[in-house]
Amino acid sequence: MTQWNQQARDRAARLEAARPYARGKYVAAADTVALLQAVLRPGDRLCLEGDNQKQADFLARALVQVDPEKVHDLHIVQSGITLPEHLELFEAGIARKLDFCYSGPQGGAIARALEKGRVEVGAIHTYPELFARYFIDLTPKVALIVARQADRQGNLYMGPNTEDTSTIVEATAFKDGIVVAQVNEVVDTLPRVDLVADQVDFIVESPEPFYIEPLFTRDPASITETQILMGMMAIKGIYAPYGVRTLNHGVGFPTAAIELLLPTYGERLGLKGKIVTHWMLNPHPTLIPAVESGWVRQVFSPGAEVGMDDYVSARPDVFFVGHDGSQRSNRMLAHNAGLYACDMFIGSTLQMDLEGNSSTVRTDRIAGFGGAPNLGSDARGRRHPSDSWLKAGREQAGTDGRMPRGRKLVVQIVETFGEKQAPTFVEQLDSVALARKLKLDLPPIMVYGDDVTHIVTEEGIANLLMCRDLDEREQAIRGVAGYTEVGRGRDPKAVEALRQRGVIRRPQDLDINPLDATRQMLAARSIKDLVTWSGGLYAPPARFRNW
Amino acid sequence: MTQWNQQARDRAARLEAARPYARGKYVAAADTVALLQAVLRPGDRLCLEGDNQKQADFLARALVQVDPEKVHDLHIVQSGITLPEHLELFEAGIARKLDFCYSGPQGGAIARALEKGRVEVGAIHTYPELFARYFIDLTPKVALIVARQADRQGNLYMGPNTEDTSTIVEATAFKDGIVVAQVNEVVDTLPRVDLVADQVDFIVESPEPFYIEPLFTRDPASITETQILMGMMAIKGIYAPYGVRTLNHGVGFPTAAIELLLPTYGERLGLKGKIVTHWMLNPHPTLIPAVESGWVRQVFSPGAEVGMDDYVSARPDVFFVGHDGSQRSNRMLAHNAGLYACDMFIGSTLQMDLEGNSSTVRTDRIAGFGGAPNLGSDARGRRHPSDSWLKAGREQAGTDGRMPRGRKLVVQIVETFGEKQAPTFVEQLDSVALARKLKLDLPPIMVYGDDVTHIVTEEGIANLLMCRDLDEREQAIRGVAGYTEVGRGRDPKAVEALRQRGVIRRPQDLDINPLDATRQMLAARSIKDLVTWSGGLYAPPARFRNW
């Protein structure tokens, strides 16, 4: 007779094996390695919570200490590969297969581990895609999560850093998996309950508070005049004519520049209240002047940002805040909101080819995609109209008489030359060569050219919606690619024709004088300015303080 | 000086106004109307929980009794408009604006209310789209929700029927909104906590258990031989060659037929274990034989299904089940899983035009779209490969040398003539005329032709991926449109050429003899058969019992 509860029996056996190391749900920090050896089995699918912000770092340090004879060939399924320990798991043979979304600082290490055959990459996902697979074909057997506090019953408090946790736990706990949480402290009463005790099996009080990366902090002092020029073009050439009210900004200096130009340049253009009222965004410190100036009506966030907790708590009309007064974040819900309820995504990339395909993956650095593939794609299932969405749809539809449809704006804002003077525009993406070398099914593309509507560089704006074929698209891209080889390879007549049609627009076409693009235009020119704007509520991490 | 906590102050004022009607969080059923009048203000955005399954019906009956002098012009934002009371709100002037997803039985009433100018429709959304807007520009001020049980602290238990609730409450409670819950009973100890007390402001014990619509129950006795033939073609002509393992089935008899053909016809074709292993699906009773025969490895569900609770609880290896033994559902997470982690969506429609655009909206019936626009669209942000997804991508890419990309299968399975012999295939959708009449920005389209990959009718399968232009697509559609006017208007030579290329395939091209398509092929031929397959665990609602 078929057993229909093998997962529950397996779970019970693991809980029994873990019993010597726990009192109720509570495990002493010193027993963590033993606990993990008791609850893990070779080949398990494991989520070791680590996204682009908070890290279950104590559990990560414990996991690398398990005996690879006992625990090996784990299949890691988690949004971020960001700590050195995440890679050590593969070096030690504890883990073998990897499905992930983002790897900031570990991009180089992943490339090297791939090269050496130490890691087998399933796919580089975008956040909601990996979360989707948690419920279909990549359900974690064990989740190692992180919270700020636990109470004596085992309820957890995450405060501003809910991020991925509720989604991970929903998939794991309701499929007879095992959930282990590290917490900064155990208290009598939680400010609020973010995760109920019933869904948590074990709790470890870690010796040190968990690590959070201030990923979305950009120092205004590092914003260049080129980036300011690009920001002015974006505001006047895209935000204004489309009337973009709902949006997401990627991480990067050009979008930080835009945030800081709203209260100055945006104000001068009379755009306040007409654009950028509703956001899906982490609490970027560079958004503070726009919030304080009344530009921003509402912000929902995938995560928190280090130093912004008090500021967000003091602005509950703008941010999502619980009855305890601290922020609520949720990466899954925020990225769904970015996909379906935002009229625009604007972000940067490392490389872009002649069709507009872009990628942050290079042969020596597998940086991952994070939210960009999701946010930077048109939601084909969207049905609610907005002026921006309808206008973009009309531009794309052209005159071919098909059923009318709206369109999301997907804007890539890049300088023609990036870090170390590497050209942003290339004939072929590095990821194509990488795919060939690693025999991947498809080259890892962050945003496909078909999904991009506009490219902004210091040379101008290219409107890809208005390009009637791939040849026009290529010339539109070359036409804003500056002095890169791709840019120099343009057909000057074709580019001029595109400019006449308004497909390409230069600063002067927008009546923007590049000489006006000075740092005086920024509402804040330093981290300290941001602190001042916040009325002292923003508490930047030490590395951003130079006073 | 700017007030940054106006929403919190407004909330506090409403809670204070409600105090006379509540003891702590608890409100007597008789005081419900007074409570609602105390917490609601004219123009409020309100979610009166009602999806395609469970209904906050007691609160709906209370809401229609509020004084329209005091509470009027509400903006209703909820996934389902399904109870008569939902429309009465508009007739009485209590509500004015409506943003929704689905209206089964009330489709005709919505059309009439629109006609009379009683309701102003914002948009017809797909589920995750409306949920997205809850966090961006349609955040509810008040949510009236429904749960099975509350405990004395105010925690809620929803059991199998979590559905939309956690998403609605996350948006409302964390933006200083007010959450009122109706529960069937108040108990000392909940089987599990699905929603924490902190997020619930008021609880009313309703005199009767809440209503749930058995929307996903299809009686096998009503499946026709035509539907069985279509099901055989779908399995042999699509599921098998693409090796579809992850999928969602829409609601309807053709897909119910497919579910019942797996253990018989599918078994004979040797497909067990090769297809349909992982599902995003409500617990369809017609899936029971496939589950019992070992075809189904895992199912994650947007909601529960009436009568299926005990069966699901007894099959925890397949379904998502909590430690208390009852199912966990979540419409938001399930529809994200359907979008990003499923290789195929297959469903039906009422009308389809010559480009393959389809809609369930008619001039006299605004039926809503439910999950179809989301599930029936290609996730452009998806990056993980599967054999099915890559094969569909290759077929679409053709030979134009662009960057390769995968593709979701979106299949429409329809009989050429629908209810009352109305043709399914039409020159122009009713929704186009409706949009003109109501001056809508766009015609309400359920699934756009661009997103459809295959159409299955009793005449054959049309593969739209392989059509090189709109003319070919039109002939491919005409070529499977049977004796409808659209079908009779085909160009026989063009259709024959498409058949030679495999774009159109007839039953005989698939080596299927229509005479084999008999009801003997179904693994269950009645509701009673399903009960037997389930070992008596499935308890069908009374209206489906004829014994």
Coordinates of C-alpha atoms in Angstrom, one line a residue, chain A residues 49-57 79-80 82-83 86 102 127 146 160-164 210-217 281-284 301-306 309 327 329-331 335:
Chain A
E49 CA 18.9 32.4 4.0
G50 CA 21.2 34.9 2.4
D51 CA 19.8 37.5 0.1
N52 CA 21.3 40.7 -1.1
Q53 CA 20.8 42.2 2.4
K54 CA 20.5 40.1 5.5
Q55 CA 22.5 37.0 6.1
A56 CA 22.0 33.9 8.3
D57 CA 25.7 34.2 8.8
S79 CA 18.5 34.1 -3.5
G80 CA 21.9 35.4 -2.6
T82 CA 27.2 36.6 -0.9
L83 CA 29.3 35.3 2.0
H86 CA 28.5 30.1 0.8
Y102 CA 22.3 37.2 -7.0
Y127 CA 13.8 36.6 -7.3
V146 CA 17.5 34.6 10.4
P160 CA 12.3 45.9 8.9
N161 CA 14.2 42.8 7.6
T162 CA 11.4 40.4 6.8
E163 CA 12.7 40.2 3.2
D164 CA 12.6 36.6 1.9
F210 CA 23.4 38.9 12.0
Y211 CA 25.1 40.8 9.2
I212 CA 23.3 43.1 6.8
E213 CA 24.8 44.5 3.7
P214 CA 24.0 48.2 3.0
L215 CA 23.5 47.4 -0.7
F216 CA 21.3 50.3 -1.6
T217 CA 23.4 53.1 -0.1
L281 CA 12.0 50.4 -3.7
N282 CA 14.3 49.6 -0.9
P283 CA 14.5 52.6 1.4
H284 CA 17.3 54.3 -0.6
S301 CA 10.1 47.7 -0.1
P302 CA 11.6 44.3 -0.7
G303 CA 13.9 44.8 2.2
A304 CA 15.2 47.4 4.6
E305 CA 18.4 49.4 4.3
V306 CA 21.1 49.7 7.0
D309 CA 15.2 52.0 10.2
Q327 CA 9.1 48.8 8.7
S329 CA 9.4 44.4 3.9
N330 CA 8.7 41.5 1.7
R331 CA 10.8 40.6 -1.3
H335 CA 8.8 42.1 -6.8

